GROMACS .gro file of C-alpha atoms in nm:
model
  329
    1UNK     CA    1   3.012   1.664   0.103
    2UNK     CA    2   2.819   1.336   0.088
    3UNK     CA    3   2.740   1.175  -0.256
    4UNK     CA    4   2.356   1.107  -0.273
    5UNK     CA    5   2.222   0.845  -0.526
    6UNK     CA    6   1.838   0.897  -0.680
    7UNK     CA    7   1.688   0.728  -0.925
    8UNK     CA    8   1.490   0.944  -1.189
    9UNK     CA    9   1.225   0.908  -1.388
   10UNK     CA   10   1.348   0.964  -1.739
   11UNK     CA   11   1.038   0.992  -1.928
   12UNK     CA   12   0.629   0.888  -1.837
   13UNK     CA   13   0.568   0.497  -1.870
   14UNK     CA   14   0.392   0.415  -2.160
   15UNK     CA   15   0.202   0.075  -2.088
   16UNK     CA   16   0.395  -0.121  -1.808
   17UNK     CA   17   0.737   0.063  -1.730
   18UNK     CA   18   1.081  -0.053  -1.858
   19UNK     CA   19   1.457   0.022  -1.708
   20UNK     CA   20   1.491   0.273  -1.961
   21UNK     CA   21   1.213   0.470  -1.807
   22UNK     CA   22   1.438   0.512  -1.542
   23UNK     CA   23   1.779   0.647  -1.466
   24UNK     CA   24   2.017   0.608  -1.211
   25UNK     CA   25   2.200   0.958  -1.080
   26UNK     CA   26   2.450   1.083  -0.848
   27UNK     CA   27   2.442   1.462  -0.672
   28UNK     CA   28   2.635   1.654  -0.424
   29UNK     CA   29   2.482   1.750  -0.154
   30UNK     CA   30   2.541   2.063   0.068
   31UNK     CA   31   2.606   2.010   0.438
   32UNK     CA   32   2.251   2.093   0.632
   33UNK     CA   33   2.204   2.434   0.762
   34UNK     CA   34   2.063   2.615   1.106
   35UNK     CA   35   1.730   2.396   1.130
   36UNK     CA   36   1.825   2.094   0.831
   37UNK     CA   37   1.919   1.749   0.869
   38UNK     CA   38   2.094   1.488   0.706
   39UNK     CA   39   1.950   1.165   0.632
   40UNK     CA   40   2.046   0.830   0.488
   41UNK     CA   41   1.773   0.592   0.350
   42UNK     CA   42   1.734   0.251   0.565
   43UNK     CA   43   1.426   0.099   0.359
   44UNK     CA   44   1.252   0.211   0.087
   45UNK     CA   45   0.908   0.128   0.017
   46UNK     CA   46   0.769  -0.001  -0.295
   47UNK     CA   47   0.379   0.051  -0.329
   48UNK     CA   48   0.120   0.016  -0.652
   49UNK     CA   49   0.004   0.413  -0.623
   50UNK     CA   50   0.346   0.492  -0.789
   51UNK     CA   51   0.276   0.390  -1.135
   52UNK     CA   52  -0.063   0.647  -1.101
   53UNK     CA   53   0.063   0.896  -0.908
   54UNK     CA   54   0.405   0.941  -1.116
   55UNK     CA   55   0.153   1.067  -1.399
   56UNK     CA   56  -0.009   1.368  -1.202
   57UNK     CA   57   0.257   1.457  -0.942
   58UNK     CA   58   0.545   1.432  -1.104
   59UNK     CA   59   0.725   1.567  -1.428
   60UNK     CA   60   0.995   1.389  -1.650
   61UNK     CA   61   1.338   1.421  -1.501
   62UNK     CA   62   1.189   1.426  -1.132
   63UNK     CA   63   1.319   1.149  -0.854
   64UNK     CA   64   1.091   0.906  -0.777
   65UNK     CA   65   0.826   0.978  -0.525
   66UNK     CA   66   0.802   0.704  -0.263
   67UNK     CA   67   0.819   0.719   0.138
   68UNK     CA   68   1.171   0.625   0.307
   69UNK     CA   69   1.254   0.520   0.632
   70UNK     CA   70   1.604   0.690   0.737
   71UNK     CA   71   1.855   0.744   0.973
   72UNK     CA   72   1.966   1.114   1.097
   73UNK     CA   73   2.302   1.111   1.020
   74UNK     CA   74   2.398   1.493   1.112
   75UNK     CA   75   2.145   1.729   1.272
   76UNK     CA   76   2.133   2.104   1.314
   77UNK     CA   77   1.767   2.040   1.413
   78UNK     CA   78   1.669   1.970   1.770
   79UNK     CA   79   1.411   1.758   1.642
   80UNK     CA   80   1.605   1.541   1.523
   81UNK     CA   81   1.924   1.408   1.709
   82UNK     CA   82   2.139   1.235   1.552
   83UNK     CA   83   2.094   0.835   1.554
   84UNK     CA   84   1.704   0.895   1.512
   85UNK     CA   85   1.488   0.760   1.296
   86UNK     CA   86   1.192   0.939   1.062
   87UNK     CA   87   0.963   0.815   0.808
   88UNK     CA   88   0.995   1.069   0.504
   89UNK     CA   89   0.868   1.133   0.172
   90UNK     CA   90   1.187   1.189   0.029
   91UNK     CA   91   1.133   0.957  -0.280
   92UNK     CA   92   1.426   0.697  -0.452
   93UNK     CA   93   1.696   0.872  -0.303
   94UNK     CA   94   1.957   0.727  -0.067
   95UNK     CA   95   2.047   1.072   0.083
   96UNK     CA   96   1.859   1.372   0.138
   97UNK     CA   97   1.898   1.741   0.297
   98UNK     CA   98   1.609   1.853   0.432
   99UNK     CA   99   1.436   2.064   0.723
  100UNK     CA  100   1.255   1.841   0.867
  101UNK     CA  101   0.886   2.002   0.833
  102UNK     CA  102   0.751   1.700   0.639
  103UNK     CA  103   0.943   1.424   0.840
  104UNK     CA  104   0.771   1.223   1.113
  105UNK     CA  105   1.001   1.059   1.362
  106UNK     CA  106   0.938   0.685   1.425
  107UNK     CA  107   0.708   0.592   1.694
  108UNK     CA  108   0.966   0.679   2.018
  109UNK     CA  109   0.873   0.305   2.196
  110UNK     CA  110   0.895   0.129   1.938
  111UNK     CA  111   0.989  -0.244   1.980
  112UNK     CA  112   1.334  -0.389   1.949
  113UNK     CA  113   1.234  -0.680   1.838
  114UNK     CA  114   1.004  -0.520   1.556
  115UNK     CA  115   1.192  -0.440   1.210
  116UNK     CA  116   1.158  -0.086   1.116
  117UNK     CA  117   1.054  -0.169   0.777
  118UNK     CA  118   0.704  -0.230   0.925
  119UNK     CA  119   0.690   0.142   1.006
  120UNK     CA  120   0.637   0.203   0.590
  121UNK     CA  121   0.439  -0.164   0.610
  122UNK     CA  122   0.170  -0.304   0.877
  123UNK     CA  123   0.261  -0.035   1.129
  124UNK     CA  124   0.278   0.246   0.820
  125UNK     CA  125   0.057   0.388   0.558
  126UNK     CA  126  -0.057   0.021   0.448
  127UNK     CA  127  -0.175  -0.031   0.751
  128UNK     CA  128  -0.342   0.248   0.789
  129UNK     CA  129  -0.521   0.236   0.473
  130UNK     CA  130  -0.670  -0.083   0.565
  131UNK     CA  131  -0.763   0.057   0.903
  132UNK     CA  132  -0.943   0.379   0.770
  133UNK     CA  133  -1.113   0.155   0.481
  134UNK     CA  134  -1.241  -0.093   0.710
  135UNK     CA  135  -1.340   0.189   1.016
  136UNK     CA  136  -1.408   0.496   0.837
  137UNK     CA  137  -1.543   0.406   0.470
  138UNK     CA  138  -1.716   0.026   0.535
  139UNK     CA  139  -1.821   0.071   0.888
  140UNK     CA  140  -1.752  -0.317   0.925
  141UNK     CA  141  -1.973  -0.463   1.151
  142UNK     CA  142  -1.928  -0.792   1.340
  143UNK     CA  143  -2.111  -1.093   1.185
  144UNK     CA  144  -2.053  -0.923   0.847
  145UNK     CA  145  -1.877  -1.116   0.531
  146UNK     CA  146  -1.618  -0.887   0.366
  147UNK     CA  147  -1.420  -0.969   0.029
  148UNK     CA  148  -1.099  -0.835  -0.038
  149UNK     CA  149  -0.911  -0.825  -0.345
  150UNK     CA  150  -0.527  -0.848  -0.402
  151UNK     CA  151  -0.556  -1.008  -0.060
  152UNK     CA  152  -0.208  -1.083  -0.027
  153UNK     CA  153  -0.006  -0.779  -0.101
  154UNK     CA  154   0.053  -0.492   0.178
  155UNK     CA  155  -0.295  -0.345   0.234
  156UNK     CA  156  -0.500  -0.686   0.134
  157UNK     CA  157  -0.328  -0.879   0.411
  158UNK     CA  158  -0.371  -0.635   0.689
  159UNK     CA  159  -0.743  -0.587   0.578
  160UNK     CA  160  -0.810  -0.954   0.610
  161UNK     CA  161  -0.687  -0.977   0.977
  162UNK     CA  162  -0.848  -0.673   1.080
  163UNK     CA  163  -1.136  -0.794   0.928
  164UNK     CA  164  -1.094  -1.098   1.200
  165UNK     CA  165  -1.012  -0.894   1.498
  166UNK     CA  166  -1.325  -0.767   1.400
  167UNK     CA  167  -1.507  -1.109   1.389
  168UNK     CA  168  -1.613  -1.089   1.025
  169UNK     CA  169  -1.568  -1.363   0.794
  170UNK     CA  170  -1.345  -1.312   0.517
  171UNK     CA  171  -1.301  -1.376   0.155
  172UNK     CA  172  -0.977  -1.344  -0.036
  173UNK     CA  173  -0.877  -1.330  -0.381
  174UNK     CA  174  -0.475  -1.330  -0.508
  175UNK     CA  175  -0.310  -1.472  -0.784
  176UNK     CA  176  -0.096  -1.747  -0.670
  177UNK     CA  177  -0.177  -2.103  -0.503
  178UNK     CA  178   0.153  -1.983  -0.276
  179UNK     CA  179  -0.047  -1.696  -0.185
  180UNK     CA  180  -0.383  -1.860  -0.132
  181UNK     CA  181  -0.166  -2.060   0.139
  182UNK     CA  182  -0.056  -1.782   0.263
  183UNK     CA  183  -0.411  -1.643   0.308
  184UNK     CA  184  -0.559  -1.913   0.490
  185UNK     CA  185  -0.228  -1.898   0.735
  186UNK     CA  186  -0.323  -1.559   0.819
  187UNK     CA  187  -0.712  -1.679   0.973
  188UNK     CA  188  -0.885  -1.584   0.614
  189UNK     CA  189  -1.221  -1.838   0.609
  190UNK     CA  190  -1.228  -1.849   0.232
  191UNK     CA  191  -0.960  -1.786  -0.022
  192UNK     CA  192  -0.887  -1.883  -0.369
  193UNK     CA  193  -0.661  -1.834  -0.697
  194UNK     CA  194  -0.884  -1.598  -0.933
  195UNK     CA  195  -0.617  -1.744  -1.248
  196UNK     CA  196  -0.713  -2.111  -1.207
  197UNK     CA  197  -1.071  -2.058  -1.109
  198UNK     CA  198  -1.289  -2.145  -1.432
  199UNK     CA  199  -1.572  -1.903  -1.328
  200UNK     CA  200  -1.477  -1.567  -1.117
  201UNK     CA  201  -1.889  -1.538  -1.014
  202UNK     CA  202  -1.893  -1.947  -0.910
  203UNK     CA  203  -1.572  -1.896  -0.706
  204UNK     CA  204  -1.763  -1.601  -0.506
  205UNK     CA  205  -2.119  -1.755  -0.497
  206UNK     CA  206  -1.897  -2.076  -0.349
  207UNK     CA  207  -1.701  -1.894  -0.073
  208UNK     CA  208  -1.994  -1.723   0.011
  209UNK     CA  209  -2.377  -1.811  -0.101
  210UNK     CA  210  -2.507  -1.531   0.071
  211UNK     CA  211  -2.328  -1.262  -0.070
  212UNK     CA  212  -2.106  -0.990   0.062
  213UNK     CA  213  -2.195  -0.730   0.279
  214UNK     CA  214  -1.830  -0.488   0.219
  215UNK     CA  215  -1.613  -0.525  -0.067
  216UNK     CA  216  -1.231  -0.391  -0.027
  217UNK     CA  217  -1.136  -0.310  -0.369
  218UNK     CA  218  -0.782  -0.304  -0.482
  219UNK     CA  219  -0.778  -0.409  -0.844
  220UNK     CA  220  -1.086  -0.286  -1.071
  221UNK     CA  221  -1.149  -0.401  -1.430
  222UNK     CA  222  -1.360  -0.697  -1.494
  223UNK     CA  223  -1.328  -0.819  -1.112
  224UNK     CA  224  -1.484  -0.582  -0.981
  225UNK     CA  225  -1.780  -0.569  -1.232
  226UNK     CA  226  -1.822  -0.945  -1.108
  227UNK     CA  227  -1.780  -0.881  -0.785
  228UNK     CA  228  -2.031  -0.617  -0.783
  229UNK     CA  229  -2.303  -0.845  -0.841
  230UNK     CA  230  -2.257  -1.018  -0.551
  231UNK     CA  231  -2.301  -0.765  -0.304
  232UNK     CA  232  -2.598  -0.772  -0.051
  233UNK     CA  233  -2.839  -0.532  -0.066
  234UNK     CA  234  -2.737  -0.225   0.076
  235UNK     CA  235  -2.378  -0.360   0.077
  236UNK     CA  236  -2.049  -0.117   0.118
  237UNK     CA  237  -1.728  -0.078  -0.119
  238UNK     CA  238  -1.416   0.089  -0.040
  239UNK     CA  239  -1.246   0.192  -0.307
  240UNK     CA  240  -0.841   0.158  -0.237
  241UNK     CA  241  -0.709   0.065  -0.549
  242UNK     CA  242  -0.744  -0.040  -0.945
  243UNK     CA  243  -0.362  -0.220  -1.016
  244UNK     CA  244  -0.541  -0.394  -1.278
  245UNK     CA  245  -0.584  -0.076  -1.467
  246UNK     CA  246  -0.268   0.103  -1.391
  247UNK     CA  247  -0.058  -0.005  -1.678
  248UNK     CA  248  -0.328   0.037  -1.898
  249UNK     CA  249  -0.249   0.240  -2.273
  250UNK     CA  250  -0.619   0.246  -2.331
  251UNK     CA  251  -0.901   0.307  -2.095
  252UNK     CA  252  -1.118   0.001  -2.009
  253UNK     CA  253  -1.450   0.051  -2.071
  254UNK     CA  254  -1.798  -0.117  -1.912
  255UNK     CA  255  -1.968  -0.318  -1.825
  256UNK     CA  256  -2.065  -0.005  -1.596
  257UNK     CA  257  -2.271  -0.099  -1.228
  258UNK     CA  258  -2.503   0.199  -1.229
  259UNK     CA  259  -2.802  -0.072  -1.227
  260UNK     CA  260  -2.678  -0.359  -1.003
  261UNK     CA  261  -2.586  -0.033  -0.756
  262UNK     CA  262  -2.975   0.097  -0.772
  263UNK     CA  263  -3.139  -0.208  -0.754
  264UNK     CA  264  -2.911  -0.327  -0.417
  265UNK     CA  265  -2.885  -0.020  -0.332
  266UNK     CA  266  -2.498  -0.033  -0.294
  267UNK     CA  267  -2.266   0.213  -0.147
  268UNK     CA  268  -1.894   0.310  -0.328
  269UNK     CA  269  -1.645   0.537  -0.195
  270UNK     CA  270  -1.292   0.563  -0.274
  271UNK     CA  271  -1.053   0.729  -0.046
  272UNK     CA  272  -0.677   0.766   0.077
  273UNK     CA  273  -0.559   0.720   0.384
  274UNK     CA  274  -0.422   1.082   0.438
  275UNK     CA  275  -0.806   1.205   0.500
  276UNK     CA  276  -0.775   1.116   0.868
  277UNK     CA  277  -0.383   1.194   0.908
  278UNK     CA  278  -0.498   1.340   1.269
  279UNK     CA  279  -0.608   0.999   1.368
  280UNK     CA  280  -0.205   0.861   1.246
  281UNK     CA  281  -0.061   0.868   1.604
  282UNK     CA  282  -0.326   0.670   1.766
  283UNK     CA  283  -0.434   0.383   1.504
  284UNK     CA  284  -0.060   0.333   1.429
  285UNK     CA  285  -0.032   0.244   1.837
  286UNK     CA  286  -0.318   0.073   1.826
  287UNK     CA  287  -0.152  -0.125   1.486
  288UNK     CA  288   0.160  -0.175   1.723
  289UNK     CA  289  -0.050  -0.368   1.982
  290UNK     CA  290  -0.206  -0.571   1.761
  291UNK     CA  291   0.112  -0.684   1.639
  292UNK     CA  292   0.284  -0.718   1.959
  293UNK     CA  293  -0.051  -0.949   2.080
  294UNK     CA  294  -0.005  -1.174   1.789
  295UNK     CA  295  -0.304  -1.085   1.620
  296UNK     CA  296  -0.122  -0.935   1.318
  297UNK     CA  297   0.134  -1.082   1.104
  298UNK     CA  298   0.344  -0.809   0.905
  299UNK     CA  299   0.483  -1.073   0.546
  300UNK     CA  300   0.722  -0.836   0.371
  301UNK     CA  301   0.916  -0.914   0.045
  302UNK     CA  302   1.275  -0.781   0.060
  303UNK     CA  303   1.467  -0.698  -0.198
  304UNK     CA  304   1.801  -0.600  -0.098
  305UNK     CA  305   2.030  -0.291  -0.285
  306UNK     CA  306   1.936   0.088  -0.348
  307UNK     CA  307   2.038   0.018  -0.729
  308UNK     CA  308   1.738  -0.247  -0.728
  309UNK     CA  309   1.463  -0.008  -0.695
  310UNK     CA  310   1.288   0.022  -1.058
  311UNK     CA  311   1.317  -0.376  -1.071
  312UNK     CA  312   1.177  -0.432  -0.740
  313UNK     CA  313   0.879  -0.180  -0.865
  314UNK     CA  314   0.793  -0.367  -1.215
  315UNK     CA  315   0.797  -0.728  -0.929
  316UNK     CA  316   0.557  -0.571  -0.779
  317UNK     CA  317   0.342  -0.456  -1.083
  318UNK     CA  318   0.345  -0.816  -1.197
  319UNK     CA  319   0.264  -0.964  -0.853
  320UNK     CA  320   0.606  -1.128  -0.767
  321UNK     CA  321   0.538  -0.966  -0.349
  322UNK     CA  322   0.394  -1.155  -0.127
  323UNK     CA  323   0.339  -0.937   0.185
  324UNK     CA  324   0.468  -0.547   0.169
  325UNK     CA  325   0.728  -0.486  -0.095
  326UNK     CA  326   1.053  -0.310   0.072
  327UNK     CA  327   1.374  -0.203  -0.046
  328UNK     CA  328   1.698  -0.275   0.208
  329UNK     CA  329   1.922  -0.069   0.124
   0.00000   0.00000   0.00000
C-alpha cells in the first residue's frame, strides 16, 4: 500500500484564497490492476486558470485540479513501463492510481539536458497556448507590433519570443522593474512597469505611436479597456486570460469597448489551448527546437515541497513568479 498525499479544497475562495481554503490529506491507495499504473508526482504546475476553473469544475471537498508531471513507479500497463514519464491531470496529489487513458507520456527524445518541468512550462500547455494564440487566433504577421500583457509569467514570456521568431516587434507590460529586465533580456523591443507608469495610455502611445496591430490579453479590467484604444484599425485580440479579475467578490463593470471595436473595426476572440489538441505532438516538437536553437528561453520559479502547494498558488496570484510557476516535489 503506498500513502498518497492531496491537497483539498475545503470550501470555494471567497475573494483571494487563504490556507484555510485548503486542506492537506492523506489516503491509501490500492495497488494498480490489469491495465493501471502507479505514479508519483515529479513537478507540479501552478497556473492562474485554477482560481476560475476551481469554481465550475470542481465541488468543495475535491483535490485540486492541476497537471503533474510523474514518474511510473509500478505498471500493469504496457504503455507505460516502469521508469517512464507522463504528463497527467491528476491534480495536487503526490500519488495517483490510474489507467492511463488520460495520461500522455513525455515526448520519447526528449533532451537530457532539458528539465522536465518545461514539459508542464515552455514545452507544455503554456507554450502551447501562446503558440495557438499567436498562429491560430491573431494570425501574426511579420512587420506587425503585438502587445502582451502579464508579459513575464508562463504564457506572456513565450508569446513575446515567438512573437520575435516571428519578426514582430513587441510590447510588454508586467509589474516589476525586475521583470521589465527580464523582458528586455528575452529580445522584447519595448517593455515597461504598468505600477510606476503615471499614465497606462502614455506608456502605450510611447512604446508604440502607431498603435498595435494584435493584443495578447492575459489580465482584463481597466488594462484592457486602455489598451483597447490603441489598437489599429482592424487590429486582432486574443483573449487568454483576465488574472486581474479572478479574485474578484464583485463583478467589474465598464467602461465596455462595443464603440472603439466598431469604429476600428477590431477583432476579439478568446480561446484555450485544448481546441487544437490534434496539433499537440507537432507544435510541442517544433517548441523543443526552438529551445534547443536558442531561440527560446524557458524562466521558471521553483518552489520546492509537495506541502507548499496552496502557498506557491496565492505567489502566483499576487505576482511573486517570474517565468512558469512549478512545484518540485
Amino acid at each position: 500500500m503506498v500513502q498518497a498525499k492531496t491537497w483539498i479544497l475545503t470550501k470555494y475562495f471567497d475573494g483571494f484564497p487563504k490556507d484555510s481554503d485548503f486542506e492537506l490529506k492523506v489516503e491509501e491507495l490500492p495497488a494498480p490492476k490489469d491495465g493501471e499504473v502507479l505514479l508519483e508526482a515529479v513537478f507540479l504546475t501552478i497556473d492562474p486558470y485554477m482560481r476560475p476553473f476551481s469554481r465550475v469544475r470542481m465541488n468543495e471537498g475535491d483535490v485540486m485540479i492541476g497537471a503533474q508531471v510523474a514518474k511510473v513507479v509500478q505498471s500493469k500497463n504496457p504503455a507505460f513501463p516502469v521508469g517512464s514519464h507522463v504528463v497527467g491531470r491528476c491534480g495536487w496529489r503526490s500519488h495517483t492510481v490510474c489507467d492511463g487513458k488520460d495520461l500522455v507520456p513525455v515526448m520519447p527524445d526528449w533532451p537530457q539536458d532539458v528539465s522536465l518541468s518545461l514539459a508542464l512550462g515552455g514545452i507544455g500547455m503554456p507554450g502551447l497556448t501562446a503558440l495557438y494564440g499567436i498562429e491560430e487566433v491573431l494570425g501574426l504577421q511579420k512587420g506587425e507590433t503585438l502587445l502582451v500583457n502579464a508579459a513575464a509569467g508562463a504564457v506572456g514570456s513565450m508569446v513575446g519570443q515567438l512573437a520575435k521568431i516571428k519578426g514582430c516587434k513587441v510590447v510588454g507590460s508586467a509589474g516589476s522593474d525586475a521583470k521589465v529586465t527580464f523582458l528586455k533580456e528575452l529580445g522584447f523591443d519595448e517593455a515597461f512597469n504598468y505600477k510606476t507608469v503615471g499614465s497606462l495610455e502614455e506608456a502605450l502611445k510611447k512604446a508604440s505611436p502607431d498603435g498595435y496591430d494584435c493584443f495578447f490579453e492575459n489580465v482584463g479590467g481597466p488594462f484592457s479597456s486602455v489598451a483597447i484604444q490603441q489598437m489599429k484599425n482592424f487590429g486582432r485580440i486574443a483573449v487568454c486570460g483576465a488574472i486581474s479579475t479572478y479574485n474578484d467578490t464583485t463583478p467589474q463593470t465598464g467602461p465596455y469597448p462595443h464603440l472603439t471595436m466598431i469604429f476600428k473595426q477590431l477583432k476579439m476572440e478568446g480561446f484555450m489551448q485544448t481546441r487544437w489538441e490534434h496539433k499537440h505532438p507537432e507544435s510541442l516538437k517544433r517548441l523543443m527546437g526552438w529551445l534547443k536553437e536558442g531561440k527560446l528561453q524557458c524562466r521558471e520559479h521553483i518552489t520546492r515541497g509537495f506541502e507548499k502547494m496552496p502557498a506557491a498558488f496565492m505567489g502566483l496570484l499576487q505576482g511573486e513568479n517570474v517565468g512558469k510557476a512549478i512545484v518540485a516535489v
